[in-house]
Amino acid sequence: MAKQLNLLSEGQVITTALHTEMQRSYLEYAMSVIVGRALPDVRDGLKPVHRRILYAMHELGLVPDRPYRKCARVVGDVLGKYHPHGDQAVYDALVRLIQDFSSRYPLLAGHGNFGSVDNDPPAAMRYTETRLAPISYEGMLAEIGDETVDFIGNFDNSQQEPTVLPAQLPFLILNGSSGIAVGMATNVPPHNLGEVVDGLIALIDTPDLSDEKLFELIPGPDFPTGGEIVGNTGIREAYTTGKGSIVLRGVAQIEEVAGSKGTKRRTAIVVTELPYQVNKAGWIEKVAELVNQGRLQGISDIRDESDREGIRVVIELKRDTNPQEILQNLYHQTALQSNFGAILLALVDRQPRQLSLRQLLQEFLHFREQTLNRRYSYELVKAESRQHLVEGLLKALSHLDEVIEILRSAADGTTAKISLAQQLSLSEVQADALLAMPMRRLTGLEQQNLQKEYEQLSEQIQFLGRLLSDRKELLKSMKKDLRTLKRRYGDARRTRILVPREGTQGGRKANERMSGGAEENPTSPFSDGSLGTSPKLEVPAEDVVLEFSHRGYVRRLQPSAKKSKAENGTSDNDFILQTVSTDTEKELLVLSSGGKVYPVKVGDIPPTNGRSARGTPLITLLSSTAQGTQETVINRFVLPENSDGSEMVFLTKQGRIKRLSLTEFTNITRRGITVLKLKDDDELLCTQFANTGKHVFVASSGGRVLRFVVNDEQLPIMGRTAMGLQSLRLRQREAMVGCVTCETEENLLLITQAGYAKRLSIKGLRPANRGDIGTQFFKFTDKTDTLAAMVRAIAGAEVALITNHQRVVRLAVETVATLGRDSTGDKVLQLNRDEKVITVVPLVSG
């Protein structure tokens, strides 16, 4: 038997703490990802894979004036020589360098299909072709052979690759960059080359240039897909701190177009530009989905008329529809308005740092100055070396007869070299050059050319020496190079920046620099008073009245606005559910059927102009997280000034009940928080405000009602993530239909799906314990009938009965008889075939 290896013998095992080894290994892995994969270098703005692609293409000779080569060849070279990772990852990186909708200044040129704004995939690498773009060849690789940057061995030390490319422009901020490392991420927006060069030159001339002056020269990002930036608050925050949220909007106009079926002309919203990185086809699909779900009203047709000339999406509107209201809904509910989370994070000396705009530009200028010093030093050495050779040749030509005699009498080349060096006072290098000189260089014309070359070299050496010894001259040369690149590759700004008319940060000049402002754009939030979620000016708190309708709209009105009873409802069987008096500084809290609560600043709700206006869909004012779900709004309220001691009761369809303190609803982020944990097949049914000592009434679809007291024994206060307790024991195929908290002198209104109703005095309903089976309080005339709802029976009030056919019938509470527990109730609604009551909603009195 073979001798077994003894791994536990002394000297073969190193004892170490597990947490120490895990910490060391994980940090090594994290730094490998940060430095070697995910984050760009602040100097050339490239990640390693992009740098290796460009250098491999430079080695292959794929310059702008050479033919295109297959992308598969490039990918193969990159993999084999420098980047031993997946071929698809390298090809994806190469494709992004070509896409003009991803990069503001594409570094590669391509032939073939490289994808589209519809998120179409590129063709396989065996079909597509590429070569270097002029801007990358001149601005990134032209100086690669002048010893401007350091080289290191590749993964197997068989090749040398540059640690950084000698970029002449700050491509990090020109094309932007995004990447997720371990514990950190970067998301740098692209900018306009002309503006960035102006900012660089200003920093060269005035290193202590104020932020205000710098932001006038570089007012904001310039995205390849155009669009609009709403406000400059997020820009300034990103530029000063290195992190900020920039609000982007697509460009849309309201036009009269021919109907989709060749009918009369219709009003339409025409979208010609989309925010950066928005998938056009996905956005159109999302709009159509919202229209089909009824969450976007007033749209009759949507079609994509985009072509090679650009984007054109036509959204036809129904007649008598307010196009501005539809456009605002598109902004709030779809990616037509989105946030770009700018994070100016890059590698500085191989360490990740979050930089301000000034720091980012200064780091590039420092690198560029180092590059020029190395380039000019290399050129100086070359010029001095060449001048030394030319000087030797000229000296030899001035003693030509002596040279010929030495060569004639020399036994071999070595003897001739030694004799030339001794007799003519030449260096070894000069003697070698003289021996290598062809006979034609002995002509008079060649002697003149050598003399001219010597003089030119002398001037060049003097010029280079002045650049290296005088920093002002070096910076002057840097500015000259920058201006040359700006003239050659600069273009007009594509993204417009919309800023407030008053209090504009950046001043009048910045506003004049931008191609268009708020006054020229009729859909600007700063021109129509409809601020939505966009940045806005500081204004004092204003008292308002909020009205919430059954179909999910919210109207923001002045308290003095008068309302007639006829205006209590709107078109399409909509009606007002709730009114809230508050002010614009408060927060509206919205509870969803998924057990989450989302905050909405009252001041962000667009004011409603005119009593007949429908208002704004409440769901569109919530975060994108909420808009992406199928959840419905269960309740909406403004938190009291002092919420201590106030509580809320939650009831789910499966009968789980929970009591939560209102102090849990403070300091909620826009993404919302979970206030009730739910099972996968359960959802929040209703909520009620409650305090200790109040009575809770819950009802099941089987007609059973349970009453118990709100206290710590029956219904203890729980945390936000608790699931709650069982309120009433449900039978098979039963569900909860209502929850009411009220005083002992009030009545309840019970209504069945078949349209039977009765009022019930709660005096006869004795208190029980939570979790009991409850008491049967409704006898059904039909075995298939079930209880549809239980609400408070408020004297003088009305309720709306809503059927599955979307029919709405108003019912005065006082017209319903008060009957005992054994009663079947009275028929209050005549239903059509297959029609049944599904919801009962209390109405706000007119």
Short mmCIF file of C-alpha atoms in Angstrom, two decimals, residues 386-670:
data_model
loop_
_atom_site.label_atom_id
_atom_site.label_comp_id
_atom_site.label_asym_id
_atom_site.label_seq_id
_atom_site.Cartn_x
_atom_site.Cartn_y
_atom_site.Cartn_z
CA ARG A 386 20.79 62.66 -34.03
CA GLN A 387 22.55 66.03 -33.86
CA HIS A 388 25.62 64.29 -32.49
CA LEU A 389 25.65 61.92 -35.49
CA VAL A 390 25.08 64.72 -38.02
CA GLU A 391 27.83 66.74 -36.39
CA GLY A 392 30.24 63.82 -36.87
CA LEU A 393 29.22 63.40 -40.51
CA LEU A 394 29.73 67.07 -41.22
CA LYS A 395 33.14 67.00 -39.58
CA ALA A 396 34.14 64.00 -41.67
CA LEU A 397 32.89 65.60 -44.89
CA SER A 398 34.97 68.68 -44.17
CA HIS A 399 38.04 66.38 -44.06
CA LEU A 400 36.98 64.12 -46.88
CA ASP A 401 40.45 63.47 -48.34
CA GLU A 402 41.77 62.49 -44.94
CA VAL A 403 38.82 60.14 -44.41
CA ILE A 404 39.39 58.45 -47.76
CA GLU A 405 43.07 57.99 -46.99
CA ILE A 406 42.28 56.42 -43.60
CA LEU A 407 39.82 54.02 -45.18
CA ARG A 408 42.25 53.11 -48.00
CA SER A 409 45.06 52.29 -45.60
CA ALA A 410 42.96 50.50 -42.93
CA ALA A 411 43.28 46.72 -42.77
CA ASP A 412 39.66 46.15 -41.62
CA GLY A 413 36.58 47.98 -40.36
CA THR A 414 37.65 47.95 -36.73
CA THR A 415 40.99 49.52 -37.58
CA ALA A 416 39.25 52.15 -39.72
CA LYS A 417 36.84 52.97 -36.91
CA ILE A 418 39.67 53.44 -34.38
CA SER A 419 41.69 55.55 -36.79
CA LEU A 420 38.73 57.81 -37.63
CA ALA A 421 37.93 58.34 -33.97
CA GLN A 422 41.53 59.22 -33.10
CA GLN A 423 42.50 61.37 -36.05
CA LEU A 424 39.21 63.28 -36.48
CA SER A 425 38.21 63.40 -32.77
CA LEU A 426 35.00 61.45 -33.41
CA SER A 427 33.07 59.43 -30.87
CA GLU A 428 32.54 55.73 -31.35
CA VAL A 429 28.90 56.34 -32.38
CA GLN A 430 29.95 59.01 -34.90
CA ALA A 431 32.63 56.74 -36.37
CA ASP A 432 30.10 53.91 -36.80
CA ALA A 433 27.67 56.29 -38.54
CA LEU A 434 30.44 57.53 -40.85
CA LEU A 435 31.38 53.99 -41.84
CA ALA A 436 27.72 53.16 -42.51
CA MET A 437 27.16 56.24 -44.69
CA PRO A 438 26.56 55.36 -48.38
CA MET A 439 28.77 56.96 -51.06
CA ARG A 440 25.91 59.11 -52.43
CA ARG A 441 25.96 61.14 -49.20
CA LEU A 442 29.34 62.52 -50.32
CA THR A 443 27.72 64.76 -52.96
CA GLY A 444 27.49 68.47 -52.47
CA LEU A 445 23.68 68.42 -52.24
CA GLU A 446 23.75 65.84 -49.46
CA GLN A 447 26.24 67.93 -47.57
CA GLN A 448 23.84 70.89 -47.77
CA ASN A 449 20.99 68.67 -46.52
CA LEU A 450 23.08 67.54 -43.56
CA GLN A 451 23.92 71.13 -42.72
CA LYS A 452 20.25 72.10 -42.91
CA GLU A 453 19.28 69.14 -40.73
CA TYR A 454 21.90 70.16 -38.17
CA GLU A 455 20.46 73.66 -37.95
CA GLN A 456 16.90 72.32 -37.62
CA LEU A 457 18.00 69.95 -34.89
CA SER A 458 19.67 72.81 -33.06
CA GLU A 459 16.43 74.82 -33.15
CA GLN A 460 14.43 71.78 -32.02
CA ILE A 461 16.79 71.11 -29.12
CA GLN A 462 16.59 74.73 -28.06
CA PHE A 463 12.77 74.65 -28.28
CA LEU A 464 12.47 71.39 -26.33
CA GLY A 465 14.91 72.61 -23.71
CA ARG A 466 12.81 75.75 -23.25
CA LEU A 467 9.62 73.64 -22.86
CA LEU A 468 11.23 71.40 -20.26
CA SER A 469 12.83 74.21 -18.27
CA ASP A 470 9.94 76.68 -18.35
CA ARG A 471 6.59 75.35 -17.09
CA LYS A 472 4.72 78.29 -18.61
CA GLU A 473 5.96 77.32 -22.06
CA LEU A 474 4.97 73.70 -21.40
CA LEU A 475 1.45 74.74 -20.38
CA LYS A 476 1.22 76.99 -23.44
CA SER A 477 2.02 73.97 -25.62
CA MET A 478 -0.61 71.94 -23.76
CA LYS A 479 -3.25 74.59 -24.43
CA LYS A 480 -2.30 74.69 -28.10
CA ASP A 481 -2.79 70.92 -28.39
CA LEU A 482 -6.16 71.15 -26.62
CA ARG A 483 -7.40 73.89 -28.94
CA THR A 484 -6.30 71.89 -31.98
CA LEU A 485 -8.27 68.84 -30.79
CA LYS A 486 -11.29 71.05 -30.04
CA ARG A 487 -11.28 72.49 -33.57
CA ARG A 488 -10.96 69.02 -35.06
CA TYR A 489 -13.42 67.02 -32.96
CA GLY A 490 -15.60 69.52 -31.08
CA ASP A 491 -19.32 69.67 -31.86
CA ALA A 492 -22.50 71.34 -30.66
CA ARG A 493 -24.18 70.41 -27.39
CA ARG A 494 -26.96 67.84 -27.78
CA THR A 495 -28.55 67.88 -24.31
CA ARG A 496 -30.48 70.96 -23.27
CA ILE A 497 -30.42 72.12 -19.66
CA LEU A 498 -33.65 73.62 -18.31
CA VAL A 499 -33.08 75.91 -15.32
CA PRO A 500 -35.45 78.14 -13.30
CA ARG A 501 -35.96 81.63 -14.67
CA GLU A 502 -35.08 83.17 -11.32
CA GLY A 503 -32.39 82.15 -8.91
CA THR A 504 -30.53 80.25 -11.64
CA GLN A 505 -27.34 78.82 -10.25
CA GLY A 506 -24.59 79.46 -12.73
CA GLY A 507 -25.91 82.87 -13.77
CA ARG A 508 -27.22 84.43 -16.94
CA LYS A 509 -24.20 83.45 -19.03
CA ALA A 510 -24.70 79.76 -18.33
CA ASN A 511 -28.31 80.03 -19.43
CA GLU A 512 -27.30 81.82 -22.63
CA ARG A 513 -24.75 79.07 -23.43
CA MET A 514 -27.37 76.35 -23.50
CA SER A 515 -29.19 75.52 -26.70
CA GLY A 516 -32.65 76.34 -25.45
CA GLY A 517 -34.03 77.09 -22.02
CA ALA A 518 -37.21 76.82 -20.03
CA GLU A 519 -38.86 79.72 -21.79
CA GLU A 520 -38.51 77.99 -25.18
CA ASN A 521 -39.91 74.67 -24.03
CA PRO A 522 -43.67 74.60 -23.41
CA THR A 523 -43.40 71.33 -21.49
CA SER A 524 -40.81 72.61 -19.06
CA PRO A 525 -41.84 72.24 -15.40
CA PHE A 526 -40.58 75.76 -14.83
CA SER A 527 -42.87 77.31 -17.45
CA ASP A 528 -46.23 75.75 -16.63
CA GLY A 529 -46.06 75.71 -12.84
CA SER A 530 -46.36 71.93 -12.73
CA LEU A 531 -43.22 71.01 -10.86
CA GLY A 532 -43.86 67.28 -10.40
CA THR A 533 -40.79 65.63 -8.92
CA SER A 534 -38.34 68.00 -10.60
CA PRO A 535 -36.07 70.47 -8.77
CA LYS A 536 -37.84 73.67 -7.90
CA LEU A 537 -37.35 77.03 -6.27
CA GLU A 538 -37.79 77.55 -2.55
CA VAL A 539 -41.31 78.84 -1.91
CA PRO A 540 -43.19 79.38 1.36
CA ALA A 541 -45.64 76.77 2.59
CA GLU A 542 -49.10 77.10 1.04
CA ASP A 543 -52.40 75.79 2.44
CA VAL A 544 -54.06 73.38 0.02
CA VAL A 545 -56.90 70.87 -0.18
CA LEU A 546 -56.25 67.45 -1.64
CA GLU A 547 -59.10 65.46 -3.21
CA PHE A 548 -58.68 61.75 -3.94
CA SER A 549 -60.95 60.01 -6.44
CA HIS A 550 -62.08 56.40 -6.74
CA ARG A 551 -60.10 55.90 -9.95
CA GLY A 552 -56.84 56.93 -8.30
CA TYR A 553 -56.55 60.62 -9.19
CA VAL A 554 -55.46 63.40 -6.82
CA ARG A 555 -56.44 67.04 -7.21
CA ARG A 556 -54.55 69.83 -5.46
CA LEU A 557 -56.82 72.83 -4.90
CA GLN A 558 -56.78 76.14 -3.08
CA PRO A 559 -58.79 76.09 0.19
CA SER A 560 -60.97 78.92 -1.19
CA ALA A 561 -62.05 76.86 -4.21
CA LYS A 562 -65.82 76.41 -4.07
CA LYS A 563 -67.41 73.14 -4.97
CA SER A 564 -70.95 72.35 -5.95
CA LYS A 565 -72.63 69.02 -5.32
CA ALA A 566 -72.63 68.37 -9.06
CA GLU A 567 -68.86 68.54 -9.03
CA ASN A 568 -68.50 65.89 -6.33
CA GLY A 569 -67.85 63.33 -9.07
CA THR A 570 -66.11 63.46 -12.39
CA SER A 571 -66.50 61.68 -15.71
CA ASP A 572 -66.28 57.92 -16.26
CA ASN A 573 -68.10 57.12 -13.00
CA ASP A 574 -65.32 58.62 -10.94
CA PHE A 575 -66.06 60.27 -7.61
CA ILE A 576 -64.31 61.83 -4.65
CA LEU A 577 -63.38 59.40 -1.87
CA GLN A 578 -61.52 61.63 0.51
CA THR A 579 -60.47 65.23 1.09
CA VAL A 580 -57.47 66.31 3.15
CA SER A 581 -56.60 69.86 4.24
CA THR A 582 -52.84 70.37 4.59
CA ASP A 583 -49.97 72.52 3.28
CA THR A 584 -47.27 72.11 0.65
CA GLU A 585 -44.51 71.39 3.18
CA LYS A 586 -46.20 68.25 4.51
CA GLU A 587 -45.76 64.70 3.31
CA LEU A 588 -48.59 62.53 2.03
CA LEU A 589 -48.18 58.87 2.97
CA VAL A 590 -49.60 56.31 0.52
CA LEU A 591 -50.29 52.72 1.65
CA SER A 592 -50.30 50.02 -1.02
CA SER A 593 -51.93 46.60 -1.13
CA GLY A 594 -48.43 45.11 -0.93
CA GLY A 595 -48.01 46.37 2.62
CA LYS A 596 -45.65 49.23 1.74
CA VAL A 597 -45.92 52.95 2.43
CA TYR A 598 -44.50 55.60 0.06
CA PRO A 599 -44.04 59.32 0.79
CA VAL A 600 -45.14 62.10 -1.58
CA LYS A 601 -44.30 65.75 -0.89
CA VAL A 602 -47.57 67.68 -1.09
CA GLY A 603 -45.71 70.47 -2.90
CA ASP A 604 -44.75 67.96 -5.62
CA ILE A 605 -48.40 67.30 -6.49
CA PRO A 606 -49.20 69.43 -9.57
CA PRO A 607 -51.85 72.09 -8.88
CA THR A 608 -55.17 71.38 -10.57
CA ASN A 609 -56.37 74.19 -12.82
CA GLY A 610 -60.16 74.32 -12.96
CA ARG A 611 -62.76 72.33 -11.08
CA SER A 612 -63.49 70.14 -14.10
CA ALA A 613 -59.89 68.87 -14.37
CA ARG A 614 -59.47 65.23 -13.43
CA GLY A 615 -56.17 65.70 -11.62
CA THR A 616 -53.00 63.60 -11.56
CA PRO A 617 -52.87 59.79 -11.15
CA LEU A 618 -51.55 59.27 -7.62
CA ILE A 619 -49.53 56.22 -8.66
CA THR A 620 -47.44 58.39 -11.02
CA LEU A 621 -46.17 60.47 -8.08
CA LEU A 622 -44.72 57.45 -6.30
CA SER A 623 -41.22 56.08 -6.82
CA SER A 624 -40.40 53.90 -9.83
CA THR A 625 -40.33 50.94 -7.41
CA ALA A 626 -44.03 51.37 -6.70
CA GLN A 627 -44.92 52.09 -10.33
CA GLY A 628 -43.31 48.84 -11.43
CA THR A 629 -45.71 46.72 -9.36
CA GLN A 630 -49.39 45.83 -9.78
CA GLU A 631 -50.23 47.06 -6.28
CA THR A 632 -53.23 49.30 -5.63
CA VAL A 633 -53.61 52.23 -3.23
CA ILE A 634 -55.39 51.23 -0.02
CA ASN A 635 -55.13 54.44 1.99
CA ARG A 636 -53.54 57.84 1.88
CA PHE A 637 -53.10 60.28 4.78
CA VAL A 638 -50.97 63.09 6.16
CA LEU A 639 -49.16 62.22 9.37
CA PRO A 640 -50.37 64.28 12.37
CA GLU A 641 -47.98 66.83 13.88
CA ASN A 642 -47.62 64.70 17.00
CA SER A 643 -48.01 61.03 16.14
CA ASP A 644 -47.06 59.74 19.60
CA GLY A 645 -49.88 57.59 20.96
CA SER A 646 -51.60 57.33 17.57
CA GLU A 647 -51.91 53.90 16.01
CA MET A 648 -53.15 52.16 12.88
CA VAL A 649 -54.81 48.77 12.40
CA PHE A 650 -54.11 46.70 9.26
CA LEU A 651 -56.30 43.84 8.00
CA THR A 652 -55.40 41.47 5.14
CA LYS A 653 -57.73 39.45 2.92
CA GLN A 654 -56.67 36.26 4.72
CA GLY A 655 -57.62 37.73 8.08
CA ARG A 656 -54.24 38.74 9.50
CA ILE A 657 -54.58 41.82 11.70
CA LYS A 658 -51.85 44.03 13.10
CA ARG A 659 -51.55 47.18 15.22
CA LEU A 660 -48.70 49.60 14.46
CA SER A 661 -47.61 52.87 16.05
CA LEU A 662 -47.63 55.89 13.74
CA THR A 663 -44.12 56.75 14.92
CA GLU A 664 -42.97 54.00 12.50
CA PHE A 665 -44.07 56.23 9.58
CA THR A 666 -41.47 58.97 10.12
CA ASN A 667 -38.31 59.61 8.02
CA ILE A 668 -39.39 57.39 5.10
CA THR A 669 -37.20 57.44 1.99
CA ARG A 670 -38.71 57.82 -1.47
#
